[in-house]
Short mmCIF file of C-alpha atoms and ligand atoms in Angstrom, two decimals:
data_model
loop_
_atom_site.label_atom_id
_atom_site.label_comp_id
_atom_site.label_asym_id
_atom_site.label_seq_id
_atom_site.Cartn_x
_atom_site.Cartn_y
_atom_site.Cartn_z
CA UNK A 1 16.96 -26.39 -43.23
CA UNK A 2 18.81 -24.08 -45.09
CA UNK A 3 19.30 -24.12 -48.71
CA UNK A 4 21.88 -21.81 -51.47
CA UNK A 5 19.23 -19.48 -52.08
CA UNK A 6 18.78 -18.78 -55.91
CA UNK A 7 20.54 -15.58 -57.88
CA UNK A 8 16.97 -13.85 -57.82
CA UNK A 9 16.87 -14.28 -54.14
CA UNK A 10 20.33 -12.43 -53.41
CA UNK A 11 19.71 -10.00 -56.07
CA UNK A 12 16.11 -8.98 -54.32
CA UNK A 13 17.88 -8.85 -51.05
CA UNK A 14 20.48 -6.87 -52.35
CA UNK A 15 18.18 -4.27 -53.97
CA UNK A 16 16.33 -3.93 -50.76
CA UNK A 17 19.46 -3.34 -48.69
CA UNK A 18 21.20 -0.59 -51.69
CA UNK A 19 17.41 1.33 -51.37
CA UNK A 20 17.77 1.31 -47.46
CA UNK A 21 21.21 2.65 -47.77
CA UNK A 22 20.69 5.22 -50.47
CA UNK A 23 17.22 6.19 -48.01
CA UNK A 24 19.16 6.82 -45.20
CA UNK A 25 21.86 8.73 -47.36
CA UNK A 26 19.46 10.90 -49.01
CA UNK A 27 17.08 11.15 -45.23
CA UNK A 28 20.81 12.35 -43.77
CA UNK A 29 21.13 15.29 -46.76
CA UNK A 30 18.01 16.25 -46.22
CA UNK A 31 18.52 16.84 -42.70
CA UNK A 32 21.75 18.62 -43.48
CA UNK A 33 20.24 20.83 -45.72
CA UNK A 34 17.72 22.01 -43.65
CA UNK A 35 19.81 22.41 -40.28
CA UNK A 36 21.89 24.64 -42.82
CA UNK A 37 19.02 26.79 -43.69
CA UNK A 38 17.99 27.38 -40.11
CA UNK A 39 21.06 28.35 -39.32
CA UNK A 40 21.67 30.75 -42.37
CA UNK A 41 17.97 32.06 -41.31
CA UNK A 42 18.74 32.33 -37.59
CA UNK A 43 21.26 34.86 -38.11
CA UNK A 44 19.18 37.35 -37.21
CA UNK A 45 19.40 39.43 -33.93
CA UNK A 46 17.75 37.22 -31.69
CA UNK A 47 16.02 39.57 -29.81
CA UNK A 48 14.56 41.11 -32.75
CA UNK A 49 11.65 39.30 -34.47
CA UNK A 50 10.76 37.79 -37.86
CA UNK A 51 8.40 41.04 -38.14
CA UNK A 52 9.17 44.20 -36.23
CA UNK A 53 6.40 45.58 -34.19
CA UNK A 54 6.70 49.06 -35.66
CA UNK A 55 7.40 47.71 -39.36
CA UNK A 56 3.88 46.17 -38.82
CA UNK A 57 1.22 47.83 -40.94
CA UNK A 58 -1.38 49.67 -38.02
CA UNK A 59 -5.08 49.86 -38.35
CA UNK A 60 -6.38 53.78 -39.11
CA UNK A 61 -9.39 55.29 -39.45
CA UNK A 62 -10.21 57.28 -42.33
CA UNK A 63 -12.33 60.25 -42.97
CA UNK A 64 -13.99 61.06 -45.96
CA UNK A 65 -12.58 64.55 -47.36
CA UNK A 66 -15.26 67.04 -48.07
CA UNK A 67 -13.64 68.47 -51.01
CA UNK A 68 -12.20 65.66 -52.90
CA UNK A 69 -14.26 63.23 -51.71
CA UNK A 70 -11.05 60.78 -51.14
CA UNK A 71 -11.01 58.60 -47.72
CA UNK A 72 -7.82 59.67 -46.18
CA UNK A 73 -6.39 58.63 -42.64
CA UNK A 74 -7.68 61.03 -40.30
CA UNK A 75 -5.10 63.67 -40.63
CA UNK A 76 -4.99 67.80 -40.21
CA UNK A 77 -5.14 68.09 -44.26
CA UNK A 78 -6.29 65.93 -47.00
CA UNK A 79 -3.62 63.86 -48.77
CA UNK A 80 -5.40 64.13 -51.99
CA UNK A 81 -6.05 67.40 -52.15
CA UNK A 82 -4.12 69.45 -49.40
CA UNK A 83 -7.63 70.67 -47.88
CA UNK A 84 -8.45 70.88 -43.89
CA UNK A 85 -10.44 68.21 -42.64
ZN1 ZN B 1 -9.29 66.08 -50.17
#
């Protein structure tokens, strides 16, 4: 039933069992490396988020200054030009 398989035979099942080993080795680094970065980006205050709320760029109206002509956030005075709005 079962025969000395041939040189090509072991060498085939050799190659397949070296790439499943170096997979798993390289699968395992992978995983390493990236539980290290998550931890190296989790150092962070937890209760503070990725993006503060107040660093967060707000939505503003703007007015169009009668002098210069410049939209500028609705403000007292003109950016641009210093004048009242
Ligand atoms: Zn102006």
């Amino acid at each position: 039933m079962f025969s000395i398989p041939s040189v090509s035979k072991i060498l085939v099942v050799v190659g397949i069992v070296l790439i499943v080993l170096y997979g798993f080795k390289a699968i395992g680094r992978i995983d390493r490396e990236r539980k290290a970065a998550a931890k190296a980006g989790s150092k962070r205050k937890p209760d503070q988020p990725a993006t503060h709320p107040k660093e967060r760029p707000t939505v503003e109206d703007l007015t169009e200054c009668d002098n210069c002509h410049a939209f500028v956030p609705a403000a007292k005075t003109c950016g641009q030009c210093g004048a009242r709005l």
